[in-house]
PDB file of C-alpha atoms in Angstrom:
ATOM      1  CA  UNK V   1      50.374  25.995  31.129  1.00  0.00           C
ATOM      2  CA  UNK V   2      50.882  27.933  34.751  1.00  0.00           C
ATOM      3  CA  UNK V   3      52.078  25.720  37.608  1.00  0.00           C
ATOM      4  CA  UNK V   4      48.502  26.228  39.215  1.00  0.00           C
ATOM      5  CA  UNK V   5      46.753  24.850  35.697  1.00  0.00           C
ATOM      6  CA  UNK V   6      49.093  21.900  36.062  1.00  0.00           C
ATOM      7  CA  UNK V   7      48.249  21.295  39.591  1.00  0.00           C
ATOM      8  CA  UNK V   8      44.731  21.230  39.166  1.00  0.00           C
ATOM      9  CA  UNK V   9      44.888  18.164  37.018  1.00  0.00           C
ATOM     10  CA  UNK V  10      45.858  16.567  40.428  1.00  0.00           C
ATOM     11  CA  UNK V  11      42.894  17.414  42.343  1.00  0.00           C
ATOM     12  CA  UNK V  12      40.166  15.658  40.568  1.00  0.00           C
ATOM     13  CA  UNK V  13      38.912  13.869  43.780  1.00  0.00           C
ATOM     14  CA  UNK V  14      38.885  14.388  47.484  1.00  0.00           C
ATOM     15  CA  UNK V  15      41.499  13.194  50.066  1.00  0.00           C
ATOM     16  CA  UNK V  16      39.134  11.005  51.888  1.00  0.00           C
ATOM     17  CA  UNK V  17      38.534   9.165  48.420  1.00  0.00           C
ATOM     18  CA  UNK V  18      42.308   8.458  48.226  1.00  0.00           C
ATOM     19  CA  UNK V  19      42.709   7.387  52.013  1.00  0.00           C
ATOM     20  CA  UNK V  20      39.670   5.150  51.582  1.00  0.00           C
ATOM     21  CA  UNK V  21      41.200   3.297  48.932  1.00  0.00           C
ATOM     22  CA  UNK V  22      44.619   3.373  50.752  1.00  0.00           C
ATOM     23  CA  UNK V  23      43.046   1.538  53.447  1.00  0.00           C
ATOM     24  CA  UNK V  24      41.348  -1.053  51.137  1.00  0.00           C
ATOM     25  CA  UNK V  25      44.889  -1.684  49.292  1.00  0.00           C
ATOM     26  CA  UNK V  26      46.472  -2.318  52.968  1.00  0.00           C
ATOM     27  CA  UNK V  27      43.784  -4.760  54.046  1.00  0.00           C
ATOM     28  CA  UNK V  28      44.351  -6.682  50.460  1.00  0.00           C
ATOM     29  CA  UNK V  29      48.360  -6.127  50.903  1.00  0.00           C
ATOM     30  CA  UNK V  30      47.966  -8.006  54.052  1.00  0.00           C
ATOM     31  CA  UNK V  31      45.737 -10.979  52.558  1.00  0.00           C
ATOM     32  CA  UNK V  32      47.975 -11.318  49.564  1.00  0.00           C
ATOM     33  CA  UNK V  33      51.125 -11.551  51.827  1.00  0.00           C
ATOM     34  CA  UNK V  34      49.551 -14.409  53.561  1.00  0.00           C
ATOM     35  CA  UNK V  35      48.420 -15.868  50.357  1.00  0.00           C
ATOM     36  CA  UNK V  36      51.990 -15.745  49.101  1.00  0.00           C
ATOM     37  CA  UNK V  37      53.665 -16.810  52.414  1.00  0.00           C
ATOM     38  CA  UNK V  38      51.520 -19.788  52.909  1.00  0.00           C
ATOM     39  CA  UNK V  39      51.074 -21.276  49.340  1.00  0.00           C
ATOM     40  CA  UNK V  40      47.754 -20.565  49.249  1.00  0.00           C
ATOM     41  CA  UNK V  41      46.137 -21.073  45.557  1.00  0.00           C
ATOM     42  CA  UNK V  42      47.354 -18.243  43.162  1.00  0.00           C
ATOM     43  CA  UNK V  43      43.798 -18.111  41.662  1.00  0.00           C
ATOM     44  CA  UNK V  44      43.115 -16.725  45.195  1.00  0.00           C
ATOM     45  CA  UNK V  45      45.983 -14.156  44.803  1.00  0.00           C
ATOM     46  CA  UNK V  46      44.712 -12.765  41.459  1.00  0.00           C
ATOM     47  CA  UNK V  47      41.401 -12.484  42.885  1.00  0.00           C
ATOM     48  CA  UNK V  48      42.631 -10.307  45.222  1.00  0.00           C
ATOM     49  CA  UNK V  49      44.949  -8.548  42.876  1.00  0.00           C
ATOM     50  CA  UNK V  50      42.178  -7.885  40.681  1.00  0.00           C
ATOM     51  CA  UNK V  51      39.896  -6.395  43.688  1.00  0.00           C
ATOM     52  CA  UNK V  52      43.172  -4.249  44.432  1.00  0.00           C
ATOM     53  CA  UNK V  53      43.509  -2.924  40.657  1.00  0.00           C
ATOM     54  CA  UNK V  54      39.729  -2.040  40.807  1.00  0.00           C
ATOM     55  CA  UNK V  55      39.564  -0.465  44.068  1.00  0.00           C
ATOM     56  CA  UNK V  56      42.980   0.942  44.674  1.00  0.00           C
ATOM     57  CA  UNK V  57      43.446   2.090  40.815  1.00  0.00           C
ATOM     58  CA  UNK V  58      40.031   3.080  39.790  1.00  0.00           C
ATOM     59  CA  UNK V  59      40.506   6.915  40.981  1.00  0.00           C
ATOM     60  CA  UNK V  60      43.858   6.643  38.936  1.00  0.00           C
ATOM     61  CA  UNK V  61      42.355   5.330  35.813  1.00  0.00           C
ATOM     62  CA  UNK V  62      39.834   7.800  35.853  1.00  0.00           C
ATOM     63  CA  UNK V  63      42.124  10.381  36.033  1.00  0.00           C
ATOM     64  CA  UNK V  64      44.379   9.056  33.333  1.00  0.00           C
ATOM     65  CA  UNK V  65      41.496   8.959  31.204  1.00  0.00           C
ATOM     66  CA  UNK V  66      40.256  12.661  31.561  1.00  0.00           C
ATOM     67  CA  UNK V  67      43.968  13.445  31.077  1.00  0.00           C
ATOM     68  CA  UNK V  68      44.404  11.580  28.105  1.00  0.00           C
ATOM     69  CA  UNK V  69      41.411  13.041  26.425  1.00  0.00           C
ATOM     70  CA  UNK V  70      43.065  16.503  26.802  1.00  0.00           C
ATOM     71  CA  UNK V  71      46.169  15.242  25.345  1.00  0.00           C
ATOM     72  CA  UNK V  72      48.243  14.978  28.569  1.00  0.00           C
ATOM     73  CA  UNK V  73      49.714  12.297  30.205  1.00  0.00           C
ATOM     74  CA  UNK V  74      50.474  12.642  33.703  1.00  0.00           C
ATOM     75  CA  UNK V  75      51.491  10.750  36.889  1.00  0.00           C
ATOM     76  CA  UNK V  76      47.820   9.194  36.836  1.00  0.00           C
ATOM     77  CA  UNK V  77      48.679   7.567  33.394  1.00  0.00           C
ATOM     78  CA  UNK V  78      52.150   6.608  34.363  1.00  0.00           C
ATOM     79  CA  UNK V  79      51.037   4.597  37.513  1.00  0.00           C
ATOM     80  CA  UNK V  80      48.147   3.261  35.614  1.00  0.00           C
ATOM     81  CA  UNK V  81      50.469   1.752  32.734  1.00  0.00           C
ATOM     82  CA  UNK V  82      52.855   0.414  35.631  1.00  0.00           C
ATOM     83  CA  UNK V  83      50.239  -1.285  37.712  1.00  0.00           C
ATOM     84  CA  UNK V  84      48.800  -2.871  34.707  1.00  0.00           C
ATOM     85  CA  UNK V  85      52.432  -4.070  34.035  1.00  0.00           C
ATOM     86  CA  UNK V  86      52.295  -5.914  37.362  1.00  0.00           C
ATOM     87  CA  UNK V  87      49.050  -7.465  36.764  1.00  0.00           C
ATOM     88  CA  UNK V  88      50.115  -8.621  33.285  1.00  0.00           C
ATOM     89  CA  UNK V  89      53.672 -10.142  34.938  1.00  0.00           C
ATOM     90  CA  UNK V  90      51.855 -12.093  37.700  1.00  0.00           C
ATOM     91  CA  UNK V  91      48.977 -13.457  35.038  1.00  0.00           C
ATOM     92  CA  UNK V  92      52.057 -14.514  32.784  1.00  0.00           C
ATOM     93  CA  UNK V  93      53.571 -16.337  35.826  1.00  0.00           C
ATOM     94  CA  UNK V  94      50.299 -18.207  36.791  1.00  0.00           C
ATOM     95  CA  UNK V  95      49.800 -19.239  32.670  1.00  0.00           C
ATOM     96  CA  UNK V  96      53.673 -20.561  32.939  1.00  0.00           C
ATOM     97  CA  UNK V  97      52.896 -22.183  36.349  1.00  0.00           C
ATOM     98  CA  UNK V  98      55.823 -20.275  38.163  1.00  0.00           C
ATOM     99  CA  UNK V  99      54.077 -19.945  41.354  1.00  0.00           C
ATOM    100  CA  UNK V 100      57.069 -18.395  42.912  1.00  0.00           C
ATOM    101  CA  UNK V 101      57.242 -15.055  41.395  1.00  0.00           C
ATOM    102  CA  UNK V 102      53.728 -14.007  40.251  1.00  0.00           C
ATOM    103  CA  UNK V 103      52.459 -13.774  43.664  1.00  0.00           C
ATOM    104  CA  UNK V 104      54.832 -11.372  44.873  1.00  0.00           C
ATOM    105  CA  UNK V 105      54.090  -9.384  41.635  1.00  0.00           C
ATOM    106  CA  UNK V 106      50.698  -9.074  43.355  1.00  0.00           C
ATOM    107  CA  UNK V 107      51.651  -8.203  46.549  1.00  0.00           C
ATOM    108  CA  UNK V 108      54.226  -5.446  44.960  1.00  0.00           C
ATOM    109  CA  UNK V 109      51.212  -4.151  42.930  1.00  0.00           C
ATOM    110  CA  UNK V 110      49.085  -3.692  46.239  1.00  0.00           C
ATOM    111  CA  UNK V 111      51.835  -1.891  47.945  1.00  0.00           C
ATOM    112  CA  UNK V 112      52.218   0.507  44.933  1.00  0.00           C
ATOM    113  CA  UNK V 113      48.678   1.414  44.556  1.00  0.00           C
ATOM    114  CA  UNK V 114      48.520   1.714  48.871  1.00  0.00           C
ATOM    115  CA  UNK V 115      51.651   4.085  48.898  1.00  0.00           C
ATOM    116  CA  UNK V 116      50.044   5.935  45.605  1.00  0.00           C
ATOM    117  CA  UNK V 117      46.660   6.642  47.387  1.00  0.00           C
ATOM    118  CA  UNK V 118      47.898   7.569  50.522  1.00  0.00           C
ATOM    119  CA  UNK V 119      50.492  10.095  49.200  1.00  0.00           C
ATOM    120  CA  UNK V 120      47.827  11.202  46.645  1.00  0.00           C
ATOM    121  CA  UNK V 121      45.360  11.959  49.396  1.00  0.00           C
ATOM    122  CA  UNK V 122      48.054  14.085  51.010  1.00  0.00           C
ATOM    123  CA  UNK V 123      49.163  16.255  47.730  1.00  0.00           C
ATOM    124  CA  UNK V 124      45.451  16.698  46.925  1.00  0.00           C
ATOM    125  CA  UNK V 125      44.522  17.912  50.450  1.00  0.00           C
ATOM    126  CA  UNK V 126      47.724  20.479  50.369  1.00  0.00           C
ATOM    127  CA  UNK V 127      46.488  21.587  46.715  1.00  0.00           C
ATOM    128  CA  UNK V 128      42.981  22.176  47.515  1.00  0.00           C
ATOM    129  CA  UNK V 129      44.114  24.526  50.656  1.00  0.00           C
ATOM    130  CA  UNK V 130      46.412  26.380  48.203  1.00  0.00           C
ATOM    131  CA  UNK V 131      43.509  26.706  45.414  1.00  0.00           C
ATOM    132  CA  UNK V 132      41.366  28.044  48.456  1.00  0.00           C
ATOM    133  CA  UNK V 133      43.820  30.250  49.742  1.00  0.00           C
ATOM    134  CA  UNK V 134      44.771  31.662  46.070  1.00  0.00           C
ATOM    135  CA  UNK V 135      41.227  32.195  45.581  1.00  0.00           C
ATOM    136  CA  UNK V 136      40.711  34.116  48.615  1.00  0.00           C
ATOM    137  CA  UNK V 137      43.616  36.352  47.721  1.00  0.00           C
ATOM    138  CA  UNK V 138      41.799  36.888  44.302  1.00  0.00           C
ATOM    139  CA  UNK V 139      38.634  37.714  46.062  1.00  0.00           C
ATOM    140  CA  UNK V 140      40.161  40.015  48.765  1.00  0.00           C
ATOM    141  CA  UNK V 141      39.255  43.288  46.956  1.00  0.00           C
ATOM    142  CA  UNK V 142      35.788  43.946  45.996  1.00  0.00           C
ATOM    143  CA  UNK V 143      35.818  43.930  42.103  1.00  0.00           C
ATOM    144  CA  UNK V 144      33.198  46.986  41.961  1.00  0.00           C
ATOM    145  CA  UNK V 145      33.224  50.227  43.565  1.00  0.00           C
ATOM    146  CA  UNK V 146      30.817  53.219  43.913  1.00  0.00           C
ATOM    147  CA  UNK V 147      32.053  56.228  41.421  1.00  0.00           C
ATOM    148  CA  UNK V 148      31.021  59.652  41.601  1.00  0.00           C
ATOM    149  CA  UNK V 149      29.717  61.011  38.601  1.00  0.00           C
ATOM    150  CA  UNK V 150      27.760  64.307  37.282  1.00  0.00           C
ATOM    151  CA  UNK V 151      24.490  62.158  37.335  1.00  0.00           C
ATOM    152  CA  UNK V 152      25.105  60.990  41.189  1.00  0.00           C
ATOM    153  CA  UNK V 153      27.239  57.951  42.465  1.00  0.00           C
ATOM    154  CA  UNK V 154      27.379  54.982  40.393  1.00  0.00           C
ATOM    155  CA  UNK V 155      28.251  51.253  40.690  1.00  0.00           C
ATOM    156  CA  UNK V 156      30.933  50.363  38.517  1.00  0.00           C
ATOM    157  CA  UNK V 157      33.709  47.586  38.093  1.00  0.00           C
ATOM    158  CA  UNK V 158      37.354  48.969  39.420  1.00  0.00           C
ATOM    159  CA  UNK V 159      39.009  48.213  35.882  1.00  0.00           C
ATOM    160  CA  UNK V 160      36.674  51.276  34.727  1.00  0.00           C
ATOM    161  CA  UNK V 161      37.915  53.749  37.324  1.00  0.00           C
ATOM    162  CA  UNK V 162      40.769  55.893  36.370  1.00  0.00           C
ATOM    163  CA  UNK V 163      43.427  57.744  38.137  1.00  0.00           C
ATOM    164  CA  UNK V 164      41.654  61.098  39.084  1.00  0.00           C
ATOM    165  CA  UNK V 165      38.364  59.668  39.492  1.00  0.00           C
ATOM    166  CA  UNK V 166      36.729  60.248  42.652  1.00  0.00           C
ATOM    167  CA  UNK V 167      34.688  57.536  44.354  1.00  0.00           C
ATOM    168  CA  UNK V 168      32.272  57.031  47.251  1.00  0.00           C
ATOM    169  CA  UNK V 169      33.752  54.829  50.244  1.00  0.00           C
ATOM    170  CA  UNK V 170      31.116  53.645  52.349  1.00  0.00           C
ATOM    171  CA  UNK V 171      30.986  52.352  55.960  1.00  0.00           C
ATOM    172  CA  UNK V 172      32.369  48.734  56.155  1.00  0.00           C
ATOM    173  CA  UNK V 173      33.709  48.693  52.891  1.00  0.00           C
ATOM    174  CA  UNK V 174      37.682  47.963  51.701  1.00  0.00           C
ATOM    175  CA  UNK V 175      39.317  50.437  49.789  1.00  0.00           C
ATOM    176  CA  UNK V 176      40.554  48.948  46.209  1.00  0.00           C
ATOM    177  CA  UNK V 177      43.125  51.790  45.453  1.00  0.00           C
ATOM    178  CA  UNK V 178      45.407  54.177  46.765  1.00  0.00           C
ATOM    179  CA  UNK V 179      43.912  57.493  47.228  1.00  0.00           C
ATOM    180  CA  UNK V 180      43.469  60.656  49.111  1.00  0.00           C
ATOM    181  CA  UNK V 181      40.369  61.928  51.115  1.00  0.00           C
ATOM    182  CA  UNK V 182      38.595  65.012  49.262  1.00  0.00           C
ATOM    183  CA  UNK V 183      35.179  65.152  51.174  1.00  0.00           C
ATOM    184  CA  UNK V 184      34.460  63.889  54.796  1.00  0.00           C
ATOM    185  CA  UNK V 185      36.285  62.361  57.727  1.00  0.00           C
ATOM    186  CA  UNK V 186      36.181  58.826  59.180  1.00  0.00           C
ATOM    187  CA  UNK V 187      38.231  56.145  60.689  1.00  0.00           C
ATOM    188  CA  UNK V 188      40.144  53.469  59.024  1.00  0.00           C
ATOM    189  CA  UNK V 189      41.063  49.936  59.586  1.00  0.00           C
ATOM    190  CA  UNK V 190      44.531  49.549  58.699  1.00  0.00           C
ATOM    191  CA  UNK V 191      45.561  46.327  60.891  1.00  0.00           C
ATOM    192  CA  UNK V 192      46.548  44.629  57.786  1.00  0.00           C
ATOM    193  CA  UNK V 193      48.747  47.254  56.416  1.00  0.00           C
ATOM    194  CA  UNK V 194      50.711  48.486  59.693  1.00  0.00           C
ATOM    195  CA  UNK V 195      49.701  45.971  62.156  1.00  0.00           C
ATOM    196  CA  UNK V 196      48.116  48.855  64.228  1.00  0.00           C
ATOM    197  CA  UNK V 197      44.777  47.466  65.876  1.00  0.00           C
ATOM    198  CA  UNK V 198      43.777  51.082  66.640  1.00  0.00           C
ATOM    199  CA  UNK V 199      41.631  52.796  63.972  1.00  0.00           C
ATOM    200  CA  UNK V 200      43.260  55.519  62.229  1.00  0.00           C
ATOM    201  CA  UNK V 201      41.829  59.019  62.026  1.00  0.00           C
ATOM    202  CA  UNK V 202      41.645  60.255  58.267  1.00  0.00           C
ATOM    203  CA  UNK V 203      40.240  63.468  57.030  1.00  0.00           C
ATOM    204  CA  UNK V 204      40.154  65.387  53.747  1.00  0.00           C
ATOM    205  CA  UNK V 205      43.688  65.852  52.509  1.00  0.00           C
ATOM    206  CA  UNK V 206      45.078  62.651  54.136  1.00  0.00           C
ATOM    207  CA  UNK V 207      46.580  59.811  51.944  1.00  0.00           C
ATOM    208  CA  UNK V 208      44.842  56.393  52.568  1.00  0.00           C
ATOM    209  CA  UNK V 209      46.045  52.978  51.183  1.00  0.00           C
ATOM    210  CA  UNK V 210      44.001  50.035  49.427  1.00  0.00           C
ATOM    211  CA  UNK V 211      43.344  47.589  51.563  1.00  0.00           C
ATOM    212  CA  UNK V 212      41.757  50.015  54.311  1.00  0.00           C
ATOM    213  CA  UNK V 213      38.422  49.350  55.740  1.00  0.00           C
ATOM    214  CA  UNK V 214      36.118  51.943  56.333  1.00  0.00           C
ATOM    215  CA  UNK V 215      34.786  52.242  60.063  1.00  0.00           C
ATOM    216  CA  UNK V 216      33.192  55.563  59.965  1.00  0.00           C
ATOM    217  CA  UNK V 217      31.319  57.772  57.826  1.00  0.00           C
ATOM    218  CA  UNK V 218      31.147  57.691  54.118  1.00  0.00           C
ATOM    219  CA  UNK V 219      33.744  59.634  52.614  1.00  0.00           C
ATOM    220  CA  UNK V 220      34.967  60.559  49.056  1.00  0.00           C
ATOM    221  CA  UNK V 221      38.155  59.814  47.735  1.00  0.00           C
ATOM    222  CA  UNK V 222      40.062  60.527  44.870  1.00  0.00           C
ATOM    223  CA  UNK V 223      41.955  57.741  43.232  1.00  0.00           C
ATOM    224  CA  UNK V 224      45.708  57.858  43.027  1.00  0.00           C
ATOM    225  CA  UNK V 225      46.428  54.188  41.690  1.00  0.00           C
ATOM    226  CA  UNK V 226      44.529  51.656  39.601  1.00  0.00           C
ATOM    227  CA  UNK V 227      43.460  48.497  41.176  1.00  0.00           C
ATOM    228  CA  UNK V 228      46.540  46.354  40.013  1.00  0.00           C
ATOM    229  CA  UNK V 229      49.153  49.155  40.886  1.00  0.00           C
ATOM    230  CA  UNK V 230      48.176  49.614  44.578  1.00  0.00           C
ATOM    231  CA  UNK V 231      50.012  48.913  47.772  1.00  0.00           C
ATOM    232  CA  UNK V 232      48.037  46.271  48.307  1.00  0.00           C
ATOM    233  CA  UNK V 233      48.018  44.832  45.210  1.00  0.00           C
ATOM    234  CA  UNK V 234      51.818  44.502  45.351  1.00  0.00           C
ATOM    235  CA  UNK V 235      51.392  42.717  48.534  1.00  0.00           C
ATOM    236  CA  UNK V 236      49.356  40.182  47.049  1.00  0.00           C
ATOM    237  CA  UNK V 237      51.094  39.499  44.357  1.00  0.00           C
ATOM    238  CA  UNK V 238      54.151  38.565  46.171  1.00  0.00           C
ATOM    239  CA  UNK V 239      52.394  36.249  48.379  1.00  0.00           C
ATOM    240  CA  UNK V 240      50.635  34.796  45.171  1.00  0.00           C
ATOM    241  CA  UNK V 241      54.455  34.262  43.900  1.00  0.00           C
ATOM    242  CA  UNK V 242      55.384  32.704  47.131  1.00  0.00           C
ATOM    243  CA  UNK V 243      52.364  30.066  46.744  1.00  0.00           C
ATOM    244  CA  UNK V 244      53.108  29.393  43.066  1.00  0.00           C
ATOM    245  CA  UNK V 245      56.712  28.095  44.016  1.00  0.00           C
ATOM    246  CA  UNK V 246      54.789  25.439  46.192  1.00  0.00           C
ATOM    247  CA  UNK V 247      53.028  24.294  43.016  1.00  0.00           C
ATOM    248  CA  UNK V 248      55.955  24.286  41.113  1.00  0.00           C
ATOM    249  CA  UNK V 249      57.119  20.975  42.485  1.00  0.00           C
ATOM    250  CA  UNK V 250      53.821  19.367  41.792  1.00  0.00           C
ATOM    251  CA  UNK V 251      54.346  20.608  38.065  1.00  0.00           C
ATOM    252  CA  UNK V 252      57.564  19.115  37.947  1.00  0.00           C
ATOM    253  CA  UNK V 253      56.448  15.978  39.093  1.00  0.00           C
ATOM    254  CA  UNK V 254      53.888  15.927  36.642  1.00  0.00           C
ATOM    255  CA  UNK V 255      56.088  17.062  33.760  1.00  0.00           C
ATOM    256  CA  UNK V 256      58.661  14.528  34.119  1.00  0.00           C
ATOM    257  CA  UNK V 257      56.021  11.707  34.204  1.00  0.00           C
ATOM    258  CA  UNK V 258      55.529  11.440  30.474  1.00  0.00           C
ATOM    259  CA  UNK V 259      59.085  11.313  29.858  1.00  0.00           C
ATOM    260  CA  UNK V 260      59.770   8.598  32.477  1.00  0.00           C
ATOM    261  CA  UNK V 261      57.175   6.462  30.878  1.00  0.00           C
ATOM    262  CA  UNK V 262      58.471   6.759  27.747  1.00  0.00           C
ATOM    263  CA  UNK V 263      62.147   5.840  28.911  1.00  0.00           C
ATOM    264  CA  UNK V 264      61.039   2.819  30.990  1.00  0.00           C
ATOM    265  CA  UNK V 265      58.870   1.471  27.832  1.00  0.00           C
ATOM    266  CA  UNK V 266      61.914   1.968  25.787  1.00  0.00           C
ATOM    267  CA  UNK V 267      64.205   0.067  27.859  1.00  0.00           C
ATOM    268  CA  UNK V 268      61.585  -2.598  28.522  1.00  0.00           C
ATOM    269  CA  UNK V 269      61.322  -3.162  24.741  1.00  0.00           C
ATOM    270  CA  UNK V 270      64.877  -3.426  24.698  1.00  0.00           C
ATOM    271  CA  UNK V 271      65.202  -5.762  27.532  1.00  0.00           C
ATOM    272  CA  UNK V 272      62.597  -8.238  26.063  1.00  0.00           C
ATOM    273  CA  UNK V 273      64.055  -8.102  22.767  1.00  0.00           C
ATOM    274  CA  UNK V 274      67.745  -9.136  24.109  1.00  0.00           C
ATOM    275  CA  UNK V 275      66.073 -11.885  26.375  1.00  0.00           C
ATOM    276  CA  UNK V 276      64.320 -13.465  23.133  1.00  0.00           C
ATOM    277  CA  UNK V 277      67.237 -13.407  21.033  1.00  0.00           C
ATOM    278  CA  UNK V 278      69.963 -14.177  23.643  1.00  0.00           C
ATOM    279  CA  UNK V 279      68.437 -17.342  24.799  1.00  0.00           C
ATOM    280  CA  UNK V 280      67.277 -19.963  22.439  1.00  0.00           C
ATOM    281  CA  UNK V 281      65.102 -21.201  24.607  1.00  0.00           C
ATOM    282  CA  UNK V 282      63.440 -17.928  25.120  1.00  0.00           C
ATOM    283  CA  UNK V 283      59.810 -17.601  24.307  1.00  0.00           C
ATOM    284  CA  UNK V 284      57.910 -14.642  23.187  1.00  0.00           C
ATOM    285  CA  UNK V 285      55.707 -14.967  26.606  1.00  0.00           C
ATOM    286  CA  UNK V 286      59.256 -15.225  28.529  1.00  0.00           C
ATOM    287  CA  UNK V 287      60.472 -12.337  26.566  1.00  0.00           C
ATOM    288  CA  UNK V 288      57.129 -10.270  27.288  1.00  0.00           C
ATOM    289  CA  UNK V 289      57.318 -11.436  31.078  1.00  0.00           C
ATOM    290  CA  UNK V 290      60.770 -10.012  31.259  1.00  0.00           C
ATOM    291  CA  UNK V 291      59.844  -6.425  29.911  1.00  0.00           C
ATOM    292  CA  UNK V 292      56.933  -6.271  32.260  1.00  0.00           C
ATOM    293  CA  UNK V 293      59.000  -7.110  35.249  1.00  0.00           C
ATOM    294  CA  UNK V 294      61.422  -4.438  34.264  1.00  0.00           C
ATOM    295  CA  UNK V 295      58.547  -2.037  34.038  1.00  0.00           C
ATOM    296  CA  UNK V 296      57.049  -3.215  37.529  1.00  0.00           C
ATOM    297  CA  UNK V 297      60.445  -2.721  39.460  1.00  0.00           C
ATOM    298  CA  UNK V 298      61.525   0.559  37.521  1.00  0.00           C
ATOM    299  CA  UNK V 299      58.388   2.116  38.465  1.00  0.00           C
ATOM    300  CA  UNK V 300      56.795   4.015  40.171  1.00  0.00           C
ATOM    301  CA  UNK V 301      57.027   3.311  43.797  1.00  0.00           C
ATOM    302  CA  UNK V 302      61.017   4.932  43.453  1.00  0.00           C
ATOM    303  CA  UNK V 303      59.242   7.988  41.042  1.00  0.00           C
ATOM    304  CA  UNK V 304      56.855   8.670  43.965  1.00  0.00           C
ATOM    305  CA  UNK V 305      59.584   8.743  46.364  1.00  0.00           C
TER     306      UNK V 305
END
C-alpha cells in the first residue's frame, strides 16, 4: 500500500465538516467546565458528554467503521476507542458516587474531540490539496495523440505510439513526447521547460521537448522517446516523489495507530488486574475504572501532538 493510498483513508469528509464539529465540542467543553467548577448535577454533565460524543465523534466513528470493514485500524479507530473509554470512566464514576473525577473525565473527552476535529480539518484540507495537485500532474500530458498512418491521421492512445512513429501536433496541443520535426514549421511555447516567455521558432530538423505547446501551424513530429521517458515525464516524476514525501508523515501516523492502540489496551489490562489483586477492597468495577482511566490519559492527545 502506497503512502497516497493510506493517506486517502484520512479524507473521508471535508474540512468544514470537522471544523463545525470542533466548534460544537468547544462550546460544550465550556459548558462542561462550568458544570464541573460550580458542582452542578452530574447527570447534566453526562448529557453534555453524550452530545459531545454524538456530534464531535460521529465522523471518526463512521471513518473507523469504514476502515474496520476493510481490515484496517488507523487513527479513527484509535480515537473512538479512547473516547469511549473516557465516557465509560465517567459513567463508572457516577455509578460509584465519585463526583470529583468523572466530571473532569467528560471535560477531557470534550477537549480531546475538539482538538481531534480541528487537527483533522487542517490535515484533510492539506491532503485534499495534495490529491488535487497529484491529479493535475497525472493529467498534465494528454493521454492521446494523432498518429500518422498510411491511411491518414488516426487518434490513438500515447501508449500505442512507438519510437520512430510520426505524429501530427495540432495548434494549441501539448507535445507528449520528445521528438524531431519532420514536416512543417511553427512556434512553440516552452516557458514551462526553459522559463523563456518568448515563443521558439521551430522547423524541420529541429528537436522539440515534451511539454511544449504548439502555438502555430500543424506540424508532423518524429517520436524520439516514450511518454514515460520524455524529459517532462522525468520532471513530473520528481515532483510527484517530492509530494509523496509529504504524505509519508500521514502514513506513519496511521500505521502506528494500531500498534499504539494494542499497547495501550495491554497496559490497561495489566494495570486493572494489578489493582484488583493488590487491594482487597478493590472491586471489578474499580479495576475497570482504573483501566479506563489509563486509556483515557495515555491517549490520544499526546499521540496527536
